[in-house]
Short mmCIF file of C-alpha atoms and ligand atoms in Angstrom, two decimals:
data_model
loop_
_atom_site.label_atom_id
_atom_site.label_comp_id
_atom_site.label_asym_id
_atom_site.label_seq_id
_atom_site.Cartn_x
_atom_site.Cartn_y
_atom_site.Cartn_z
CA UNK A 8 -7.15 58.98 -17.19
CA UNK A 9 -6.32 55.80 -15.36
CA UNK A 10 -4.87 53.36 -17.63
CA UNK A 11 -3.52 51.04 -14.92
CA UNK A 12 -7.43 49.83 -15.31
CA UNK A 13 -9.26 48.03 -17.71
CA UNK A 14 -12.10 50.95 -17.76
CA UNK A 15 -12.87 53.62 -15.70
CA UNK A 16 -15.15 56.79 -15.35
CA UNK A 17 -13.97 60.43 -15.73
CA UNK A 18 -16.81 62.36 -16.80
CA UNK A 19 -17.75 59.44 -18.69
CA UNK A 20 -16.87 55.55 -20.05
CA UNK A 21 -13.26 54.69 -20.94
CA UNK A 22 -11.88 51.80 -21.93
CA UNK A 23 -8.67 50.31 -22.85
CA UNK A 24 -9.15 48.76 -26.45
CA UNK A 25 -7.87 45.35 -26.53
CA UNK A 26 -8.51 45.03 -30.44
CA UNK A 27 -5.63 47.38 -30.56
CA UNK A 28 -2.58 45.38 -28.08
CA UNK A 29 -0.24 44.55 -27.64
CA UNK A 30 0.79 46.90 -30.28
CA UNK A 31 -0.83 50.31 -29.18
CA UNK A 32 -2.31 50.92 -25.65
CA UNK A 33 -5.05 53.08 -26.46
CA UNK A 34 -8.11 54.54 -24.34
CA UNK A 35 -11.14 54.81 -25.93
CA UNK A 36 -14.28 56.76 -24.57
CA UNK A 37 -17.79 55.60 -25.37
CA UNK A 38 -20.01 58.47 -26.80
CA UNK A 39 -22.87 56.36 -26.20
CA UNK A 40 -24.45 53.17 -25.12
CA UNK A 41 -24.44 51.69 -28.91
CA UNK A 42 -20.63 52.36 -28.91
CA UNK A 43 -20.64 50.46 -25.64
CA UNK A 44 -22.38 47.69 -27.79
CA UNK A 45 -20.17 47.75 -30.54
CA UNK A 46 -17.26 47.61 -28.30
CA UNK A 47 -18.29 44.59 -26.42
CA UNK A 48 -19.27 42.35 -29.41
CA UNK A 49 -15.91 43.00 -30.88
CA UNK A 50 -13.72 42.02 -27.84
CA UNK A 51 -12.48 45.69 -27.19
CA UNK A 52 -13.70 45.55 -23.85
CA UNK A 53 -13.95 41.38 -22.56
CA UNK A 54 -13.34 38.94 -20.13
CA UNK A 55 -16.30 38.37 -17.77
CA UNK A 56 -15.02 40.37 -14.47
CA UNK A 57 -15.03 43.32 -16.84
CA UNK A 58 -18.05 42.73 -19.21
CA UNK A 59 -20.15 43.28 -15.26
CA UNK A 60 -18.24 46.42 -15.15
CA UNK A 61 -18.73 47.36 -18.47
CA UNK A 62 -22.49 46.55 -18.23
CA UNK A 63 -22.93 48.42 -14.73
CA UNK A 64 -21.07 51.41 -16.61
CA UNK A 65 -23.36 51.09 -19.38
CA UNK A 66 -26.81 51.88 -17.39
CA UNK A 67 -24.70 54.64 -15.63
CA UNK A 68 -23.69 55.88 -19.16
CA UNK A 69 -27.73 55.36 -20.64
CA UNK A 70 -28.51 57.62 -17.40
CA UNK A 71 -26.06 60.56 -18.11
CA UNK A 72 -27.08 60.51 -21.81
CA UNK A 73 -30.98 60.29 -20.97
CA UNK A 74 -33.23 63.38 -22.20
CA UNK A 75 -35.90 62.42 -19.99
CA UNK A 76 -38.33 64.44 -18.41
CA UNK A 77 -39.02 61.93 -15.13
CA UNK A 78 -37.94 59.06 -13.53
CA UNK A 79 -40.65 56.83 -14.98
CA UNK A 80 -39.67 57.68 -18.43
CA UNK A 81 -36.00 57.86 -18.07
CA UNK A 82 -36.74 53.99 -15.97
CA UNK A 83 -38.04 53.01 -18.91
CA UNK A 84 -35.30 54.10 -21.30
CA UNK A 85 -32.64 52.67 -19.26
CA UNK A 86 -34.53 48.86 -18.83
CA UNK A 87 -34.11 49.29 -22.64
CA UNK A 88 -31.22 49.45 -22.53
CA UNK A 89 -30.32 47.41 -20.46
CA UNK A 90 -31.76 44.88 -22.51
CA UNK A 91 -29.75 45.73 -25.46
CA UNK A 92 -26.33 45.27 -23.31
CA UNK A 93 -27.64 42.21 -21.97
CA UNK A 94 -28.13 40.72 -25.05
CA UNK A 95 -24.95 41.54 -26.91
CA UNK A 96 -23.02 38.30 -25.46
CA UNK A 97 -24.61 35.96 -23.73
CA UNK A 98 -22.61 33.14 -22.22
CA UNK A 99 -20.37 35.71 -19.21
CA UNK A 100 -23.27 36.08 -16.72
CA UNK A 101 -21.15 38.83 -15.37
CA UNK A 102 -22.20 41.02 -17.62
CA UNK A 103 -26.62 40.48 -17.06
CA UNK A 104 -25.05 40.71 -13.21
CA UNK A 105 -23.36 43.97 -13.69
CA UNK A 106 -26.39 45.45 -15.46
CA UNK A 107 -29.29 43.95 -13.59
CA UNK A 108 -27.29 44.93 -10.42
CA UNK A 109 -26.85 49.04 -11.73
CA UNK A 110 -30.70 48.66 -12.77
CA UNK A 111 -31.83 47.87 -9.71
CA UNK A 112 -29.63 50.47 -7.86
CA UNK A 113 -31.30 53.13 -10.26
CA UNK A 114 -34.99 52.47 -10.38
CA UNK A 115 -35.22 52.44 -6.44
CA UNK A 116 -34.62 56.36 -7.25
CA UNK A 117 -37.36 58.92 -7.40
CA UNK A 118 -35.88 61.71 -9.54
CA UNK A 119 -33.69 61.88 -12.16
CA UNK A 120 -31.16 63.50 -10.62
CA UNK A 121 -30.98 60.62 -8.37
CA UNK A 122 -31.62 57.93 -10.96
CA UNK A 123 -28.02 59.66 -12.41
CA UNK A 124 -26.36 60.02 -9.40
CA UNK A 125 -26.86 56.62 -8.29
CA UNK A 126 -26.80 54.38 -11.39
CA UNK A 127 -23.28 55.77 -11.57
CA UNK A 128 -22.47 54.74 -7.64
CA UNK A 129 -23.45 51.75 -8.32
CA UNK A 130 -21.42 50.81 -11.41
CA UNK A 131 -18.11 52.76 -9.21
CA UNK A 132 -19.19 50.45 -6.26
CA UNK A 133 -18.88 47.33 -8.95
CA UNK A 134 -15.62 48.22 -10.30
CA UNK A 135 -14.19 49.18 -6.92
CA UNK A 136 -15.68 45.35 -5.62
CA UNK A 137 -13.90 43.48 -8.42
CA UNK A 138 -10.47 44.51 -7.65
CA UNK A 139 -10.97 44.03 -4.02
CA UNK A 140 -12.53 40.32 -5.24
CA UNK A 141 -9.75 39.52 -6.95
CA UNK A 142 -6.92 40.44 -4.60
CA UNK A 143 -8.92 38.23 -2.03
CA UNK A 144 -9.42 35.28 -4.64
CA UNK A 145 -5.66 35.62 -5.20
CA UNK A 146 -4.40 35.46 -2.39
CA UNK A 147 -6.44 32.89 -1.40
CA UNK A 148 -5.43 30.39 -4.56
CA UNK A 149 -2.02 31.47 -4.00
CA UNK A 150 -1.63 29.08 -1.14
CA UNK A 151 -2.11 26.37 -3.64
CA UNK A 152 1.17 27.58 -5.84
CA UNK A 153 4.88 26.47 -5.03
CA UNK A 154 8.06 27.79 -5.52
CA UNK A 155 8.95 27.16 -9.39
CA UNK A 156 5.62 26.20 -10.52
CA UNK A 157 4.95 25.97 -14.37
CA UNK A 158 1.32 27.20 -14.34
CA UNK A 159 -0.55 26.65 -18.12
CA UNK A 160 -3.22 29.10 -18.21
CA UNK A 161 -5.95 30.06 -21.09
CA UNK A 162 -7.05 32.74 -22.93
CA UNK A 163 -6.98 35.68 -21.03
CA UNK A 164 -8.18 36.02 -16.85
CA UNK A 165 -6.05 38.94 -16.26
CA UNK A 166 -6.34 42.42 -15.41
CA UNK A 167 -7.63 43.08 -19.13
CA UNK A 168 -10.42 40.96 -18.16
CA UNK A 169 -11.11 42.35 -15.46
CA UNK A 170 -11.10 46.36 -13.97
CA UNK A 171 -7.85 45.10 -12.28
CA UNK A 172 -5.09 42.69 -11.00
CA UNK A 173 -7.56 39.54 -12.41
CA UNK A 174 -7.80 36.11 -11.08
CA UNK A 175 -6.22 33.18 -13.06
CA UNK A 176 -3.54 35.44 -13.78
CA UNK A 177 -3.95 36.84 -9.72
CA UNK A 178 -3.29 34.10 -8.50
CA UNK A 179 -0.16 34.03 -10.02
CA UNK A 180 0.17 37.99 -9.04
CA UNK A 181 0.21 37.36 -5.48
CA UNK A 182 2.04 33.81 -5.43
CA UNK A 183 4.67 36.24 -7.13
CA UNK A 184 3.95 38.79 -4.39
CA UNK A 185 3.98 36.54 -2.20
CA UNK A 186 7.87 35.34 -3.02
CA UNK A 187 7.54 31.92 -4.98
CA UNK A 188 9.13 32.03 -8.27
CA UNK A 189 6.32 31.64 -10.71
CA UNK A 190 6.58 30.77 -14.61
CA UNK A 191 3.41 30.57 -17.05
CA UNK A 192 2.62 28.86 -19.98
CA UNK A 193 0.09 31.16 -22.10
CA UNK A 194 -1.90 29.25 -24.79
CA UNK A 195 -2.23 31.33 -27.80
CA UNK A 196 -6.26 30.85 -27.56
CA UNK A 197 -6.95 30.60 -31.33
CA UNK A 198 -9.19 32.09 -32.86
CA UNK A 199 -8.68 35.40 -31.74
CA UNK A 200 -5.24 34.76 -29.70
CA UNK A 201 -6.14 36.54 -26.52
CA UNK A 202 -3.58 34.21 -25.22
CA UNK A 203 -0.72 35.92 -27.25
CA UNK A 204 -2.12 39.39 -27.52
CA UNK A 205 -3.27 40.35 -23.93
CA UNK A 206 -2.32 37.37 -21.66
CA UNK A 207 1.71 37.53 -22.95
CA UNK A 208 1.71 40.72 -23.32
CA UNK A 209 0.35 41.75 -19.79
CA UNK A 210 2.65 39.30 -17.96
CA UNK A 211 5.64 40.23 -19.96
CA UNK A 212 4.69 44.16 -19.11
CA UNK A 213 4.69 42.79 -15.48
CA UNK A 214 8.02 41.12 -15.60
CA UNK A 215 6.46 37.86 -15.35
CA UNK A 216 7.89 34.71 -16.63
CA UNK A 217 5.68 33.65 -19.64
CA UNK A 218 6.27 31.26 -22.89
CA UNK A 219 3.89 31.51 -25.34
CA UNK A 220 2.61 27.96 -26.69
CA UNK A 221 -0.41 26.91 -29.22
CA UNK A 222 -2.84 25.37 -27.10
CA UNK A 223 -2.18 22.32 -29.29
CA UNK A 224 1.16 21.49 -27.62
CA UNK A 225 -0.40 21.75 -23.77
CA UNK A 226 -0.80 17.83 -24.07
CA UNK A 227 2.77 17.38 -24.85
CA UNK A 228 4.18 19.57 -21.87
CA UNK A 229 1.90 17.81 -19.77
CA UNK A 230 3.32 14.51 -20.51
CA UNK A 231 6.91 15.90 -20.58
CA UNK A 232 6.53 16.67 -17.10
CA UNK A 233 6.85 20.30 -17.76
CA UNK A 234 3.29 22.29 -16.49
CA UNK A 235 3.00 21.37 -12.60
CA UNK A 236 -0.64 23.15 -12.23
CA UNK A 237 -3.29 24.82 -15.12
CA UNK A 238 -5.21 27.34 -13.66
CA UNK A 239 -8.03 29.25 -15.73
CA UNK A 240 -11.23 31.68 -15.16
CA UNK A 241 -14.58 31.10 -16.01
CA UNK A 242 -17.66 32.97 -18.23
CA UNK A 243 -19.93 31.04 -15.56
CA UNK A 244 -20.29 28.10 -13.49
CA UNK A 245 -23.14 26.31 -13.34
CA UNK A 246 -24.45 23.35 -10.99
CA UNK A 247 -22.97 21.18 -13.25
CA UNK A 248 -19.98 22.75 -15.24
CA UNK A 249 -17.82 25.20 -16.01
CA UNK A 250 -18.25 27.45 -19.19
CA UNK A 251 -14.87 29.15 -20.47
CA UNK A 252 -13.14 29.85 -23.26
CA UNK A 253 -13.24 27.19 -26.00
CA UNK A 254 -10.21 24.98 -25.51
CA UNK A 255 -10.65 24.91 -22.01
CA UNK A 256 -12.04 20.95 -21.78
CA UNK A 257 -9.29 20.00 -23.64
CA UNK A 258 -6.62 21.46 -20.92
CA UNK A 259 -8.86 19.59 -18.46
CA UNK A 260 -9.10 16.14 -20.20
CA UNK A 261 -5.15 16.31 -19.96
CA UNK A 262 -4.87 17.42 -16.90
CA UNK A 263 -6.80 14.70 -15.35
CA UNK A 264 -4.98 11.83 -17.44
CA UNK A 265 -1.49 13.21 -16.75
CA UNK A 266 -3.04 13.76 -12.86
CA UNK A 267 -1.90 17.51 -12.67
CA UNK A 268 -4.10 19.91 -10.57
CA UNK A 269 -6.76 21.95 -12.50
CA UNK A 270 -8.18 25.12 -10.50
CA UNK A 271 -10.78 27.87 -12.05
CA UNK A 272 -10.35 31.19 -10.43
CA UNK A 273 -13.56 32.86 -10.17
CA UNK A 274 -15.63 35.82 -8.42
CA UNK A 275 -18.65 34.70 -7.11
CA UNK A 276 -20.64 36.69 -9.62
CA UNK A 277 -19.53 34.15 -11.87
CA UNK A 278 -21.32 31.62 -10.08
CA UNK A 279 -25.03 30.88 -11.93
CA UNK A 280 -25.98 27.73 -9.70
CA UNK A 281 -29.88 27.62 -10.85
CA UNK A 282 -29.04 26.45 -14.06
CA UNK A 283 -27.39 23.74 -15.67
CA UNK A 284 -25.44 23.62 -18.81
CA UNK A 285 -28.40 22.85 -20.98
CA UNK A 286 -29.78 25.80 -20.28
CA UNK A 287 -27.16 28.01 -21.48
CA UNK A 288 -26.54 29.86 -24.61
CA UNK A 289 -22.75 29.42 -25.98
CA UNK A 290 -22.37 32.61 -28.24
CA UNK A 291 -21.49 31.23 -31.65
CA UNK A 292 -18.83 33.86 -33.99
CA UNK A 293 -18.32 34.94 -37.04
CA UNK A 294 -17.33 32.51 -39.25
CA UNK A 295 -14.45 34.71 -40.87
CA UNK A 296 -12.56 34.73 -37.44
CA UNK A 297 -11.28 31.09 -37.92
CA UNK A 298 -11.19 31.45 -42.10
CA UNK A 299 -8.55 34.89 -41.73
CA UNK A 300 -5.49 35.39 -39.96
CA UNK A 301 -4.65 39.00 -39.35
CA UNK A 302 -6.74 40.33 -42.56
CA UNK A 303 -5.35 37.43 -44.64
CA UNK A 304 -7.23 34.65 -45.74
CA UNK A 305 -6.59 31.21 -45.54
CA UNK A 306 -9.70 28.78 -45.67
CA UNK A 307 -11.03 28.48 -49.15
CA UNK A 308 -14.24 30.93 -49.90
CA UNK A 309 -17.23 29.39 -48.89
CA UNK A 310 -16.17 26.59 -46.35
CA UNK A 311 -18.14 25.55 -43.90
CA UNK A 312 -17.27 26.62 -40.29
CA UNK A 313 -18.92 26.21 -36.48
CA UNK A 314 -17.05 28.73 -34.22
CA UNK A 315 -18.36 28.52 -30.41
CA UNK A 316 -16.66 31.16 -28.64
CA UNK A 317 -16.53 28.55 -24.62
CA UNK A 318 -17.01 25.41 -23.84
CA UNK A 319 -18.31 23.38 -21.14
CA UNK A 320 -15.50 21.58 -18.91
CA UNK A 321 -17.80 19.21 -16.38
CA UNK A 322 -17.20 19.88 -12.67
CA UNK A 323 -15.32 16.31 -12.03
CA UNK A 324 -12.39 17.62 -13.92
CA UNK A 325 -11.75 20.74 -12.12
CA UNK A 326 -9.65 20.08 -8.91
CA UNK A 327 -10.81 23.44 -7.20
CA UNK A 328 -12.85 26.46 -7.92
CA UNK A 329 -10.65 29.80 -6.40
CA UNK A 330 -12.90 32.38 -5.24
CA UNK A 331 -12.81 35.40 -3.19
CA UNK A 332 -14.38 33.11 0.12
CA UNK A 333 -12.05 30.28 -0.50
CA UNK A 334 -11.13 27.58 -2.21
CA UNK A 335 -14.31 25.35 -3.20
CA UNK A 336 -13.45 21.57 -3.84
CA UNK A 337 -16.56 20.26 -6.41
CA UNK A 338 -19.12 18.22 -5.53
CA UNK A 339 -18.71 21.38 -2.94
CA UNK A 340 -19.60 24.94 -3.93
CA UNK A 341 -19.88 28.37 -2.45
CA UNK A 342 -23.16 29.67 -0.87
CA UNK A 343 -24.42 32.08 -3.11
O1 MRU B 12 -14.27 35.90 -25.43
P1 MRU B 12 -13.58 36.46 -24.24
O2 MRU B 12 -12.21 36.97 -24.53
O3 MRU B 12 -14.43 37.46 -23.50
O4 MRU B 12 -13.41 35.21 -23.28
C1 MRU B 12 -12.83 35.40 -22.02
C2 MRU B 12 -12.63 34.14 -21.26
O5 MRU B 12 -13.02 33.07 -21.68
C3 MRU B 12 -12.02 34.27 -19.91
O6 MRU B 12 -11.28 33.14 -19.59
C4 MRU B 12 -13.14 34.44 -18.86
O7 MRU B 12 -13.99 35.49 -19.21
C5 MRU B 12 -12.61 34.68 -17.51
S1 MRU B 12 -11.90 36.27 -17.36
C6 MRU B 12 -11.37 36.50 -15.78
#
């Protein structure tokens, strides 16, 4: 096992369940591709570096699992499949990426031997890629981080979101690696605290300087003079703005009024420049994740509640997009 990643392979899918940390740090192993499902609507396995993984992983897994007698029918089985992964969130294009990418690797195959054999590749060749990615993205937006920095980040971009090492929280890995003295202010990211439950507890298992805050107060330590830089990932970036976890635009907003620097670290594959934000679904929750608190309830029964898991922050507010070819100043974006 290899729990220094977010999932792996060995002699099938594992992945670290997030539903269960900070408190237990448990691998779980997907019997099947509905499992994989499961897992990925409920936030076990998330972030979008990792949902590619996860959905390269999952065509790999369909393969292994397939009964088919030939490549045409076991082609077939796996495009359903694919569909089915595709589908179960829909804002992270990472994670269509990951499994058109594993796809298209496996139907150039003849035999289903081969179909197997290099479904799987592919989906290794993915996970491998992303850690490389982020290193390079990291080191390359660490240039942009001083000694003593307070750095406000959101929701979770770190190596739980990603197979390894991840990017916002990258950057500030190699800054630290790279000798400046680095502390973080983690947003709790309400509704389902990622903030508190993966992005604290990963830097704090790191020995990195962290204070937890509600994302409420990120105004206030802006105007206190206390956050120098916010840096945060991204689901996907269109021509026109970036999608991320919902309380992301308001980070920006401030930022811009209190004139402190606001960077997205993303891979490439999280780049979806054909389309525009109009033309992308935001994944709406369940209703019961803003109404209950840990199992308890709190909103009276029956309220009416709109939980949209991102929003949209437009490119104007972002100061620089970090990426594994370098830093990207908007109206300016990578080639890809
Ligand atoms: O709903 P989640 O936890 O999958 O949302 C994750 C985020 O919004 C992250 O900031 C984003 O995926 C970037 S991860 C490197």
């Amino acid at each position: 096992m290899c729990e220094s990643r977010t999932l792996w392979w060995d002699d099938g899918l594992w992945l670290i369940d997030q539903n269960k940390l900070p408190g237990e740090l448990v691998p779980i192993r997907m019997k099947n591709v509905r499992q994989l499902i499961e897992a990925i609507k409920t936030l076990r396995v998330r972030g979008a570096p990792a949902l590619g993984s996860a959905g390269a992983y999952g065509i790999a897994l369909a393969a292994q699992l397939s009964h088919a007698a030939n490549a045409f029918d076991m082609i077939q089985e796996l495009e359903m499949a694919a569909d089915m992964i595709k589908s179960s969130r829909p804002t992270a294009v990472n994670l269509s990426w990951g499994v058109e990418r594993a796809l298209r690797a496996a139907t150039s195959q003849e035999t289903v031997e081969d179909i197997r054999e290099c479904a799987l590749r592919e989906a290794e060749e993915i996970a491998e890629e992303d850690i490389r990615i982020n290193k390079a993205l990291g080191k390359n937006g660490a240039k942009l981080l001083e000694d003593g920095d307070n750095v406000l980040t959101h929701c979770n971009a770190g190596r739980l979101a990603c197979v390894a090492w991840g990017t916002a929280l990258g950057v500030i890995r190699s800054a630290i690696s790279a000798g400046k003295q680095i502390h973080v202010y983690a947003c709790e990211t309400r509704p389902l605290h990622q903030g508190s439950r993966l992005t604290a507890w990963e830097l704090a298992r790191d020995g990195i300087p962290v204070t937890l805050i509600c994302e409420s107060m990120s105004g206030s330590l802006m105007r206190k003079g206390r956050i120098d830089k916010a840096i945060v990932g991204a689901d996907r970036i269109t021509k026109d703005v970036v999608f991320n976890k919902i309380g992301t635009y308001n980070h920006a907003v401030l930022a811009k009024y209190h004139k402190i620097p606001f960077y997205v670290a993303a891979p490439l594959s999280s780049f979806d420049l054909r389309h525009e934000e109009q033309d992308i679904t935001v994944e709406e929750r369940d209703p019961e994740e803003i109404c209950a608190l840990a199992g308890v309830r709190l909103a009276p029964e029956g309220i009416d509640v709109y939980n949209p898991a991102f929003d949209a922050t437009p490119l104007e507010l972002v100061t620089g997009l970090i990426t594994e070819k370098g830093i990207f100043r908007p109206p300016l974006m990578p080639p890809v």
